[in-house]
Amino acid sequence: MNPAQIDLIRSSFVLVQPIAAQAAAMFYDRLFERDPSIAPLFRSNMAQQGERLMTMIGGAVQLLDKPDTLERVLTDLGRRHVVYGVRDEHYPAVGGALLDTLAVGLGPAFTPAHRAAWAAMYQRISDVMQAAAAQVPMGAHAA
C-alpha cells in the first residue's frame, strides 16, 4: 500500500469511529446476508464481537505504515481464526461486507479512491491470514 492509500484509510476510519457500534452491526448483517453459512461461527454476544472487530480494524489501520508488525499480528489472527472454523472461502464475503458497510456508513465520503484503498488493505489482510491458516496443523481446525 502506498502512503496516499494509507492516508485515505486513516481519514475515513476516523469517520467510522463515532458510529462504530452501528457500523459493526451493519457489517455482520451484510456478512450474514452474503454468506449465511458464516453465522453459526459466531456464538458470542454480537455487540462484544462488534467491539472486537472495530478494535482489530483500528489496530490494523494504525499499523499500515509498519508492515512487519502488522504481518505478525495478522499471522497470529489467521492462525486463531482456523480454530474458530474460518475457511478460505469465507474471506471474500468478509471483504465484500466490509466495503458495503463503509459505502453505506460513509456515504459520499466513501469515494472510489477510498474503496480501492480499503480493498487493497483487506486483500493484504486476507492474504496474510490465509497464508498463516494454511500452516496450522489439521488437528487444530474446528469441526
Short mmCIF file of C-alpha atoms in Angstrom, two decimals:
data_model
loop_
_atom_site.label_atom_id
_atom_site.label_comp_id
_atom_site.label_asym_id
_atom_site.label_seq_id
_atom_site.Cartn_x
_atom_site.Cartn_y
_atom_site.Cartn_z
CA MET A 1 0.00 0.00 0.00
CA ASN A 2 1.21 3.46 -0.76
CA PRO A 3 1.16 6.47 1.61
CA ALA A 4 -1.82 8.05 -0.18
CA GLN A 5 -3.89 4.89 0.34
CA ILE A 6 -2.89 4.75 4.00
CA ASP A 7 -3.99 8.37 4.42
CA LEU A 8 -7.34 7.64 2.76
CA ILE A 9 -7.96 4.66 5.01
CA ARG A 10 -7.00 6.52 8.16
CA SER A 11 -9.03 9.63 7.34
CA SER A 12 -12.12 7.56 6.56
CA PHE A 13 -11.72 5.33 9.61
CA VAL A 14 -11.84 8.47 11.78
CA LEU A 15 -15.35 8.99 10.38
CA VAL A 16 -16.35 5.42 11.24
CA GLN A 17 -15.22 5.55 14.87
CA PRO A 18 -18.16 7.66 16.16
CA ILE A 19 -20.58 5.13 14.61
CA ALA A 20 -18.52 2.05 15.43
CA ALA A 21 -21.30 0.05 17.11
CA GLN A 22 -23.73 0.71 14.27
CA ALA A 23 -21.06 0.01 11.66
CA ALA A 24 -20.20 -3.31 13.30
CA ALA A 25 -23.86 -4.35 13.44
CA MET A 26 -24.29 -3.38 9.79
CA PHE A 27 -21.14 -5.30 8.88
CA TYR A 28 -22.44 -8.53 10.46
CA ASP A 29 -25.88 -8.08 8.87
CA ARG A 30 -24.22 -7.68 5.48
CA LEU A 31 -21.85 -10.59 6.12
CA PHE A 32 -24.64 -12.99 7.05
CA GLU A 33 -26.67 -11.86 4.02
CA ARG A 34 -23.70 -12.55 1.75
CA ASP A 35 -22.89 -15.93 3.30
CA PRO A 36 -25.41 -17.36 5.80
CA SER A 37 -23.08 -20.32 6.44
CA ILE A 38 -20.82 -17.97 8.40
CA ALA A 39 -23.44 -17.06 11.04
CA PRO A 40 -23.04 -20.26 13.13
CA LEU A 41 -19.35 -19.40 13.67
CA PHE A 42 -20.47 -16.52 15.90
CA ARG A 43 -21.67 -17.89 19.21
CA SER A 44 -20.81 -14.97 21.46
CA ASN A 45 -22.52 -11.69 22.19
CA MET A 46 -22.62 -9.83 18.88
CA ALA A 47 -22.17 -6.41 20.49
CA GLN A 48 -18.94 -7.64 22.07
CA GLN A 49 -17.95 -9.27 18.79
CA GLY A 50 -18.53 -5.93 17.06
CA GLU A 51 -16.30 -4.18 19.57
CA ARG A 52 -13.54 -6.72 18.89
CA LEU A 53 -13.99 -6.25 15.15
CA MET A 54 -13.68 -2.49 15.38
CA THR A 55 -10.65 -2.79 17.67
CA MET A 56 -8.99 -5.18 15.22
CA ILE A 57 -9.69 -2.92 12.25
CA GLY A 58 -8.44 0.12 14.19
CA GLY A 59 -5.26 -1.73 15.12
CA ALA A 60 -4.66 -2.72 11.50
CA VAL A 61 -5.26 0.86 10.35
CA GLN A 62 -2.70 2.13 12.86
CA LEU A 63 -0.10 -0.43 11.74
CA LEU A 64 -0.40 0.15 7.99
CA ASP A 65 2.91 2.00 7.91
CA LYS A 66 4.55 -0.77 9.99
CA PRO A 67 4.06 -3.74 7.66
CA ASP A 68 6.32 -6.16 9.56
CA THR A 69 4.43 -5.61 12.81
CA LEU A 70 1.08 -5.78 11.02
CA GLU A 71 2.08 -9.05 9.37
CA ARG A 72 2.97 -10.61 12.74
CA VAL A 73 -0.39 -9.55 14.20
CA LEU A 74 -2.30 -10.83 11.17
CA THR A 75 -0.38 -14.11 11.15
CA ASP A 76 -1.45 -14.75 14.73
CA LEU A 77 -5.02 -13.72 13.91
CA GLY A 78 -5.12 -16.02 10.89
CA ARG A 79 -3.97 -18.98 12.97
CA ARG A 80 -6.58 -18.27 15.66
CA HIS A 81 -9.36 -17.95 13.12
CA VAL A 82 -8.74 -21.50 11.91
CA VAL A 83 -9.77 -22.76 15.35
CA TYR A 84 -12.98 -20.71 15.09
CA GLY A 85 -13.84 -22.51 11.84
CA VAL A 86 -12.96 -19.77 9.36
CA ARG A 87 -12.13 -21.13 5.92
CA ASP A 88 -10.60 -19.54 2.83
CA GLU A 89 -13.98 -19.32 1.13
CA HIS A 90 -15.25 -17.01 3.90
CA TYR A 91 -12.77 -14.24 3.18
CA PRO A 92 -14.43 -12.79 0.04
CA ALA A 93 -17.75 -12.38 1.88
CA VAL A 94 -15.98 -10.59 4.73
CA GLY A 95 -14.24 -8.22 2.33
CA GLY A 96 -17.46 -7.50 0.47
CA ALA A 97 -19.35 -6.88 3.71
CA LEU A 98 -16.61 -4.51 4.86
CA LEU A 99 -16.73 -2.48 1.65
CA ASP A 100 -20.55 -2.44 1.66
CA THR A 101 -20.59 -1.23 5.27
CA LEU A 102 -18.10 1.54 4.57
CA ALA A 103 -20.05 2.64 1.48
CA VAL A 104 -23.33 2.88 3.37
CA GLY A 105 -21.85 4.24 6.60
CA LEU A 106 -19.75 6.93 4.95
CA GLY A 107 -21.99 7.73 2.01
CA PRO A 108 -20.47 10.22 -0.44
CA ALA A 109 -17.31 10.45 1.69
CA PHE A 110 -16.50 6.91 0.53
CA THR A 111 -15.08 7.75 -2.87
CA PRO A 112 -13.79 5.29 -5.47
CA ALA A 113 -10.26 6.07 -4.22
CA HIS A 114 -11.32 5.17 -0.67
CA ARG A 115 -12.90 1.94 -1.90
CA ALA A 116 -9.71 0.99 -3.76
CA ALA A 117 -7.56 1.75 -0.70
CA TRP A 118 -9.76 -0.28 1.65
CA ALA A 119 -9.95 -3.12 -0.88
CA ALA A 120 -6.14 -3.17 -1.08
CA MET A 121 -5.87 -3.22 2.71
CA TYR A 122 -8.39 -6.03 3.03
CA GLN A 123 -6.66 -8.04 0.31
CA ARG A 124 -3.38 -7.77 2.21
CA ILE A 125 -5.07 -8.75 5.48
CA SER A 126 -6.81 -11.75 3.94
CA ASP A 127 -3.67 -12.90 2.09
CA VAL A 128 -1.59 -12.90 5.29
CA MET A 129 -4.32 -14.52 7.40
CA GLN A 130 -4.98 -17.26 4.84
CA ALA A 131 -1.27 -18.00 4.46
CA ALA A 132 -0.98 -18.33 8.25
CA ALA A 133 -4.08 -20.53 8.40
CA ALA A 134 -2.59 -22.86 5.80
CA GLN A 135 0.28 -23.54 8.21
CA VAL A 136 -1.98 -24.68 11.06
CA PRO A 137 -1.92 -28.47 11.58
CA MET A 138 -5.19 -30.13 10.53
CA GLY A 139 -5.94 -31.31 14.08
CA ALA A 140 -6.28 -27.69 15.20
CA HIS A 141 -9.10 -26.93 12.77
CA ALA A 142 -12.66 -26.57 14.05
CA ALA A 143 -15.06 -29.37 13.30
#
